[in-house]
Short mmCIF file of C-alpha atoms in Angstrom, two decimals:
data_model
loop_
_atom_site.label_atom_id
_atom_site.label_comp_id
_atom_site.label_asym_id
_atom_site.label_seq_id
_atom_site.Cartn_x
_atom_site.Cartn_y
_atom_site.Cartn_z
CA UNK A 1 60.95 -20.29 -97.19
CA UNK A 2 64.55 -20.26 -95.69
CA UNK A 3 67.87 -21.25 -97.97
CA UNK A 4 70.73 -21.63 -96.25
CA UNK A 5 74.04 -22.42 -97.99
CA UNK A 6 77.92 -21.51 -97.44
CA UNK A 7 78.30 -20.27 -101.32
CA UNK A 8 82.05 -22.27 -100.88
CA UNK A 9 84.30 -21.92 -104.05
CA UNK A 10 84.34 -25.75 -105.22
CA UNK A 11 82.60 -24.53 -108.17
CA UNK A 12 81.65 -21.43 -109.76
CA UNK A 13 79.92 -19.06 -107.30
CA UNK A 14 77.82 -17.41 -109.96
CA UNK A 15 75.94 -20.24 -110.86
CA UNK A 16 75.29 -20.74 -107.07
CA UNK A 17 74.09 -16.66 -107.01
CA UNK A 18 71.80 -17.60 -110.04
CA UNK A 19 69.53 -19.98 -108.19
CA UNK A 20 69.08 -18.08 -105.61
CA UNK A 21 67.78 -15.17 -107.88
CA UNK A 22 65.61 -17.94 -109.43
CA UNK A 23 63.95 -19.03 -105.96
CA UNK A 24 63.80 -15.44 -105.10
CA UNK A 25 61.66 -14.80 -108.41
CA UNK A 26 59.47 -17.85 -108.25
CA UNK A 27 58.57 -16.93 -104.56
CA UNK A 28 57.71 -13.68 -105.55
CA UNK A 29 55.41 -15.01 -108.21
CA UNK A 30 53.86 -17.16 -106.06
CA UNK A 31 53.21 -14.49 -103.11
CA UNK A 32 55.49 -16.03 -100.70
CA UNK A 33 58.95 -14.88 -99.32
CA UNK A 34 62.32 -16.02 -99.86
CA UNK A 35 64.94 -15.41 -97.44
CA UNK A 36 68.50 -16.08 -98.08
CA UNK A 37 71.33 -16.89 -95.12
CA UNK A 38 74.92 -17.10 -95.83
CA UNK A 39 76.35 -20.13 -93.27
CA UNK A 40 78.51 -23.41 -93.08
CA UNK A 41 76.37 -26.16 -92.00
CA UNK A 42 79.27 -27.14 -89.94
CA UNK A 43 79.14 -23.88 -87.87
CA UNK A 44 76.28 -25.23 -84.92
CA UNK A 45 75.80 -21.87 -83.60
CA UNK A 46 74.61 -20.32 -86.75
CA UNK A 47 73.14 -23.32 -87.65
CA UNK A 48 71.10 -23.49 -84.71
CA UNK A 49 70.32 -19.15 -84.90
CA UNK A 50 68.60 -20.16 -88.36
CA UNK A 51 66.51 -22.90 -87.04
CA UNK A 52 65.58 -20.97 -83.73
CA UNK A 53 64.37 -17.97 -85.43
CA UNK A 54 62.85 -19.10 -88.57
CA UNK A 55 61.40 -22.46 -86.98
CA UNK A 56 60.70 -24.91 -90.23
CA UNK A 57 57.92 -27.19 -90.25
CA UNK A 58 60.16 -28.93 -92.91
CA UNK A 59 63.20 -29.31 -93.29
CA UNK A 60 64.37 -30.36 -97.23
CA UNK A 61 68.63 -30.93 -96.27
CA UNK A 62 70.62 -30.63 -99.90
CA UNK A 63 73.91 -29.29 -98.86
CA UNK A 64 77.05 -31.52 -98.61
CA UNK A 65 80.85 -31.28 -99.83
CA UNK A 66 79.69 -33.68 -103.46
CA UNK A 67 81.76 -35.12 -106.18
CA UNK A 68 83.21 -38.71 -105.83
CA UNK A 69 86.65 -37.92 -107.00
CA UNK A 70 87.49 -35.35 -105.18
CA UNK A 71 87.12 -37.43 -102.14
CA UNK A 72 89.56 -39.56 -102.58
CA UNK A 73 91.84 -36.09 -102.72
CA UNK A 74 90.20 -34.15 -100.31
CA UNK A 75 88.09 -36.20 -97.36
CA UNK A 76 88.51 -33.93 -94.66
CA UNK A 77 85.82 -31.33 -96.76
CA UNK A 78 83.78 -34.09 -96.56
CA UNK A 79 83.98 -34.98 -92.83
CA UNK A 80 83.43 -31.35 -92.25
CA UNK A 81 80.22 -31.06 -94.29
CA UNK A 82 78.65 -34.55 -94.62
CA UNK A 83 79.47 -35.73 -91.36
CA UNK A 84 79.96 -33.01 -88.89
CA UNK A 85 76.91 -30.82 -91.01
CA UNK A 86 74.61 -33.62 -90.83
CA UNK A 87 75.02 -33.97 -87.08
CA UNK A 88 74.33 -30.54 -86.64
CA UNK A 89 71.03 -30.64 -89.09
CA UNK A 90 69.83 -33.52 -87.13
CA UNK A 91 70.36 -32.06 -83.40
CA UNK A 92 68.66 -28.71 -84.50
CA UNK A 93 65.87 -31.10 -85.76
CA UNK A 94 65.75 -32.51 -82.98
CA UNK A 95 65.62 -29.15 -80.68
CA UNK A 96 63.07 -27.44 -82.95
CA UNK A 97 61.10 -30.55 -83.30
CA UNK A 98 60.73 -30.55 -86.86
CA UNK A 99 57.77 -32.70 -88.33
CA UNK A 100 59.76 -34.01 -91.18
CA UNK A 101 63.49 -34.04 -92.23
CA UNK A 102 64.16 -35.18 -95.66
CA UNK A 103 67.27 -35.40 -96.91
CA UNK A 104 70.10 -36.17 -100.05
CA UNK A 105 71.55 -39.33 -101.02
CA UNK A 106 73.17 -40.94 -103.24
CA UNK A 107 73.03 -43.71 -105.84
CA UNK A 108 77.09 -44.05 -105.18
CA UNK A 109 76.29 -46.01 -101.47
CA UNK A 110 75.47 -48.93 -103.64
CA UNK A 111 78.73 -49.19 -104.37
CA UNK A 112 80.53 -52.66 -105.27
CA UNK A 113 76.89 -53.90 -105.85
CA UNK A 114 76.50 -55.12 -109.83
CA UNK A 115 73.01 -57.19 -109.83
CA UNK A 116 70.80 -54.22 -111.24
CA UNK A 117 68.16 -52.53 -110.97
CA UNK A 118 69.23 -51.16 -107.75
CA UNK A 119 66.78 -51.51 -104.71
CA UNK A 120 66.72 -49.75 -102.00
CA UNK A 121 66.79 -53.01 -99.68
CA UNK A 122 70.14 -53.98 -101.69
CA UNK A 123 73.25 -54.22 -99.35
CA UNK A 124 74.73 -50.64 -99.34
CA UNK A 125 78.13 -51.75 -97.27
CA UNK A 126 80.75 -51.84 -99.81
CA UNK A 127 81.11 -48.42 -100.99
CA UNK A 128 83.93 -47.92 -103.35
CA UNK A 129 84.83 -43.78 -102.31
CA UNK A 130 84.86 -41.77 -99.52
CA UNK A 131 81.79 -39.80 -100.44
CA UNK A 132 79.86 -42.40 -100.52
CA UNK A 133 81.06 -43.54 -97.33
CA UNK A 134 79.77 -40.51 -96.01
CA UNK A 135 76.22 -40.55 -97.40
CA UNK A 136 75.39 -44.00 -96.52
CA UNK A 137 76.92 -43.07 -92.94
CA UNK A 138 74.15 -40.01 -93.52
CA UNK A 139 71.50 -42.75 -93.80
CA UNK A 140 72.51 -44.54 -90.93
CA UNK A 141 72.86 -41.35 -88.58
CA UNK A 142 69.08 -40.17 -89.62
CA UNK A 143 67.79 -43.70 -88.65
CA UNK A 144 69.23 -43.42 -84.96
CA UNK A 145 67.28 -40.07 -84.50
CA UNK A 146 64.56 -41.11 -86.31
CA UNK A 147 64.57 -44.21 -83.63
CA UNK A 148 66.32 -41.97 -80.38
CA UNK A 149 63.49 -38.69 -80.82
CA UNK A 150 61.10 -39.74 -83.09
CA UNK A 151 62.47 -37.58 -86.09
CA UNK A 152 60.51 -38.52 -89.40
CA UNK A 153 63.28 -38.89 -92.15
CA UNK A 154 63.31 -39.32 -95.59
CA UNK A 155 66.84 -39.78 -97.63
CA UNK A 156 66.41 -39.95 -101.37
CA UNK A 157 69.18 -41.44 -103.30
CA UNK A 158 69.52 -39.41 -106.33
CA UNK A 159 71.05 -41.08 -109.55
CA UNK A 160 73.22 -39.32 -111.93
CA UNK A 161 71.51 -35.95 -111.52
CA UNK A 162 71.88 -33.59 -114.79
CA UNK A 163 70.30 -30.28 -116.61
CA UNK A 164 70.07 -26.54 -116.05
CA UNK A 165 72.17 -24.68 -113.23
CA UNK A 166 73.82 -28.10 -112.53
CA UNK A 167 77.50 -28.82 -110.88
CA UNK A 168 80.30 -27.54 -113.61
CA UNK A 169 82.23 -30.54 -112.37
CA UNK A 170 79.57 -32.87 -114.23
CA UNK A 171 80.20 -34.53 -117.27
CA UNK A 172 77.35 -32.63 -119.24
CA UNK A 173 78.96 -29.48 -118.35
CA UNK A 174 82.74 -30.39 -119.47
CA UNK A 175 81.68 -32.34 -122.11
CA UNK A 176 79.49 -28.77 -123.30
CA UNK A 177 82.26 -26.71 -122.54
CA UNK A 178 84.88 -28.69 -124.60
CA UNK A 179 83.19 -29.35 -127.27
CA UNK A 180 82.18 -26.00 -128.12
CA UNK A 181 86.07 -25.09 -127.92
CA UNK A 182 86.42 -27.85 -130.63
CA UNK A 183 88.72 -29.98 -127.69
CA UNK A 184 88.74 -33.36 -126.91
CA UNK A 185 86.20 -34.99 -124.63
CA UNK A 186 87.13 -37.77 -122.26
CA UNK A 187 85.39 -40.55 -122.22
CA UNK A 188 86.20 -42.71 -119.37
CA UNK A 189 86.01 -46.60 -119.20
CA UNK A 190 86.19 -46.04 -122.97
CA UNK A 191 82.84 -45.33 -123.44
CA UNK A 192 81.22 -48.49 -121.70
CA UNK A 193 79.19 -46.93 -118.95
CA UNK A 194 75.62 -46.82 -118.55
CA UNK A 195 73.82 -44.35 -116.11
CA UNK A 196 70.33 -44.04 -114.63
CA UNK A 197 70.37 -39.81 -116.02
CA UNK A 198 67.97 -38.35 -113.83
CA UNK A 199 66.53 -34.88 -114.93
CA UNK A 200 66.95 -32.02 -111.87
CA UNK A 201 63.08 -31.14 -112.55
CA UNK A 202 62.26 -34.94 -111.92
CA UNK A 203 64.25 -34.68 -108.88
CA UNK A 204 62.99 -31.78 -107.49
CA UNK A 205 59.21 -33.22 -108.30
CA UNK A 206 59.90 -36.18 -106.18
CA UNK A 207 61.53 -34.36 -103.61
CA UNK A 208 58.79 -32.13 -102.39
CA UNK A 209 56.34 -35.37 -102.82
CA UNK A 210 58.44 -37.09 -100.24
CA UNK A 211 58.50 -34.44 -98.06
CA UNK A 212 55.12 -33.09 -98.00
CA UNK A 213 54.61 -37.13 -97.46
CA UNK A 214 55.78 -37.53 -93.49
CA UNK A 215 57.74 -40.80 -93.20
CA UNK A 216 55.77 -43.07 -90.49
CA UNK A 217 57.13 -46.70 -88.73
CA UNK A 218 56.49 -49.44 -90.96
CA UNK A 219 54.20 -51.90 -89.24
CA UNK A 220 55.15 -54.92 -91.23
CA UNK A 221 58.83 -54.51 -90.66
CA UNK A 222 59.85 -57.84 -89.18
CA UNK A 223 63.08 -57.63 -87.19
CA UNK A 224 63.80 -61.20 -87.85
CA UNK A 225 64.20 -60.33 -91.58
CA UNK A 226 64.88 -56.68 -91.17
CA UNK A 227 64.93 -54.74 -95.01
CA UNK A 228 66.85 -51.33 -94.76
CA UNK A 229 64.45 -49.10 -97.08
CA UNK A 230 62.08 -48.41 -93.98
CA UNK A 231 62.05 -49.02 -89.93
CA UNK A 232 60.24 -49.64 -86.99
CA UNK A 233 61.12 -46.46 -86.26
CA UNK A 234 59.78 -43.28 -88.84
CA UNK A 235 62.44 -43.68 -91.37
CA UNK A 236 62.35 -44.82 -95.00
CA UNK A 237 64.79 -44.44 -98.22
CA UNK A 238 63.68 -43.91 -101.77
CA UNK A 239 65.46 -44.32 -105.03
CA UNK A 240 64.95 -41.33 -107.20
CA UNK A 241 66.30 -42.40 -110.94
CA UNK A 242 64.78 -42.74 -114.35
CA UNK A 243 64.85 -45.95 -114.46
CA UNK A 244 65.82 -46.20 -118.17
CA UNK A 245 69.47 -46.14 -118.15
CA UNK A 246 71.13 -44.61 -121.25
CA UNK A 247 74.96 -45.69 -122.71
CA UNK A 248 76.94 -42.77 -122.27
CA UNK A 249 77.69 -43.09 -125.63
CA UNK A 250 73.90 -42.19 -126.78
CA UNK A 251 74.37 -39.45 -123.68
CA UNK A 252 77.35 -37.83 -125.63
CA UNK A 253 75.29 -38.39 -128.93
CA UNK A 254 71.79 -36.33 -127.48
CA UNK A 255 74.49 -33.32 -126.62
CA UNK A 256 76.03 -33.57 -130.03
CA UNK A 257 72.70 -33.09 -131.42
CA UNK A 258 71.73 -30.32 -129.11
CA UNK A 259 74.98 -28.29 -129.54
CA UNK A 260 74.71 -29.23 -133.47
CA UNK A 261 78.77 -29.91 -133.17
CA UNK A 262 80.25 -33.49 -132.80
CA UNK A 263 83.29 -34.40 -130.39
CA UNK A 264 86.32 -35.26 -130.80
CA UNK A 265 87.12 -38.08 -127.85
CA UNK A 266 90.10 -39.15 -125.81
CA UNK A 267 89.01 -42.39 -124.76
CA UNK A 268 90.21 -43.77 -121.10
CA UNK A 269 90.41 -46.62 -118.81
CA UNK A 270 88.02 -46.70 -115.75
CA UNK A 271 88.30 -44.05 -112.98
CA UNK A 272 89.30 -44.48 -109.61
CA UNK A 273 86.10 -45.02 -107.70
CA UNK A 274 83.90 -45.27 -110.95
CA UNK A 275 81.02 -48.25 -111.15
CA UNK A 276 80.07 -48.95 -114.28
CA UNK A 277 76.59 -49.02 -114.34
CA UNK A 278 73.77 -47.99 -112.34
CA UNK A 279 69.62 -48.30 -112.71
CA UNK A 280 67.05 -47.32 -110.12
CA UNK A 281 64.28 -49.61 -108.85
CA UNK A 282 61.57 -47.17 -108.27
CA UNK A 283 59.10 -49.15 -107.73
CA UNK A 284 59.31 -48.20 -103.87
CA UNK A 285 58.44 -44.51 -104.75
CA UNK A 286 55.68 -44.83 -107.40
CA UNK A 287 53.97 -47.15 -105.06
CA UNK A 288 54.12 -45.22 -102.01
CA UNK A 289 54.14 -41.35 -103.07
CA UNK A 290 52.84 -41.74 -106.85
CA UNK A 291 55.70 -40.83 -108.65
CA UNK A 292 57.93 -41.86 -111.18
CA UNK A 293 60.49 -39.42 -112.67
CA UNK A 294 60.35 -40.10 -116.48
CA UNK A 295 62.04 -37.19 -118.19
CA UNK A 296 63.77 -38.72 -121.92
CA UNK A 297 67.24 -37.87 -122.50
CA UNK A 298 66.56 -36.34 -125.33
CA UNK A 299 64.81 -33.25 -123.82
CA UNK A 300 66.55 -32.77 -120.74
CA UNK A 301 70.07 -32.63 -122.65
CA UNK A 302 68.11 -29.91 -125.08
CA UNK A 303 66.48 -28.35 -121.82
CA UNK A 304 70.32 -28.25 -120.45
CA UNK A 305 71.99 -27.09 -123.96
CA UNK A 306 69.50 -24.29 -123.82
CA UNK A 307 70.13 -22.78 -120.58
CA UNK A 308 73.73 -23.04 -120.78
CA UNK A 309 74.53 -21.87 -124.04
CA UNK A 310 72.69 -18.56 -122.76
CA UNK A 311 73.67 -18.58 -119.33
CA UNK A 312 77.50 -17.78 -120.42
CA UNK A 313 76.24 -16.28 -124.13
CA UNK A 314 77.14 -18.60 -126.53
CA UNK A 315 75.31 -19.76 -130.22
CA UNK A 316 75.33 -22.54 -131.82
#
């Protein structure tokens, strides 16, 4: 197994160095090897040095520039690794003719869209940030290789991802973080969202079932009535969410009870860029790979609480 990441400072590198002492260990204990290159996506030649030498039979594509509000004050990071980085992942796909490419979305490319659950056929053209934007363009850029050279893709549209050796920039983490300090918390859209909170070990379960499943054409796609969640050509798009959507309320209330400490919260109007709600269909993925991610709240919070508290050596 190859993992190849740029280890860029938009969040704490440690965590970053963590994982990959995690993968390094679980390969070990399962008698395989775990190699490690430091690179930018967005560099081609080192891109394509990786893919030459090592020469995947899949390809599982997590890295972009993430976070939906710091595109709207930094796009150009985002250009650079979701646009100009996928283009490179998809031409060295293409030149190592790899079996399978499956790759990260994102629940955000459903944007404006307020008729839930969310399915994957839903119109995904009214995104309401830039990184969005850039994911669904991801989508569309995977189907034109998928139709051009025959490249089997897979993009999986996470929702509201949380739990151990997450993104600091999360809410779980800041919300951990201040109200162990005994600050303020703030609660945006005062309290009134609802997400589809989707635990990481859920999402990594469904990721290696959709890539050890090859996408194929779907023979009953009907260009007169064309749906966007598969193709003609080997290309198909899954929802990966709980499909139990919580209040963020009850979120903040399952940390509480982990950390043993309630909050103290600033409530605040809607953010730039923010939906309200979200909810996966996943009817799509249970029927076609098997799966349905179905981690409660409750334990993945705990599961999270846990980790962090000893990751940077707190008690209770």
């Amino acid at each position: 197994m190859l993992g190849l990441d740029s280890l860029n400072e938009y969040y704490d590198v440690s965590i970053k160095e963590g994982r990959l002492d995690v993968l390094a260990e679980v390969s070990k204990e399962s008698n395989g090897q775990f190699k490690f290159v430091k690179a930018n996506i967005a560099d081609k030649k080192s891109l394509d040095s990786c893919f030459n030498s090592f020469k995947p039979d899949r390809v599982i594509h997590l890295a972009a520039q993430a976070g939906v509000r710091y595109s709207i004050e930094n796009p150009h990071a985002y250009v650079e690794s979701n646009l100009v980085g996928f283009t490179n992942i998809l031409e060295s796909c293409r030149n190592c003719r790899v079996p399978h490419l499956t790759y990260a979305s994102t629940s955000s490319v459903y944007g404006a869209n307020t008729k839930l659950p969310f399915k994957e056929n839903d119109s995904a053209d009214h995104p309401l940030q830039f990184y969005a934007a850039t994911k669904r363009a991801n989508e569309l850029m995977a189907h034109s290789y998928s139709n051009l050279f025959k490249l089997p893709s897979t993009g999986l549209r996470f929702f509201t991802v949380y739990g151990p050796w997450g993104r600091p920039d999360m809410a779980l983490f800041l919300f951990a973080k201040k109200i162990i300090a005994g600050e303020p918390i703030p609660v945006f859209n005062h309290g009134n969202h609802t997400r589809d909170f989707t635990y990481v070990k859920d999402i990594v379960t469904g990721i290696l079932a959709a890539s050890d499943n090859i996408a194929t054409p779907d023979l009953e796609w009907d260009p007169n009535s064309p749906v966007t969640r598969s193709s003609f050509a080997p290309y198909r798009i899954f929802n990966i969410g709980n499909s139990s959507p919580v209040s963020l309320m009850s979120y903040i209330e399952a940390l509480e009870n982990s950390l043993g400490k309630k909050s103290k919260k600033d409530f605040k109007p809607l953010q730039a860029g923010d939906v309200p709600d979200t909810y996966a269909d996943t009817s799509h993925l249970n029927s076609t790979l098997g799966y349905k991610p179905s981690t409660p709240i409750e334990v993945g919070v705990q599961n999270f609480v846990d980790w962090y508290l000893k990751f940077y050596g707190h008690s209770k």
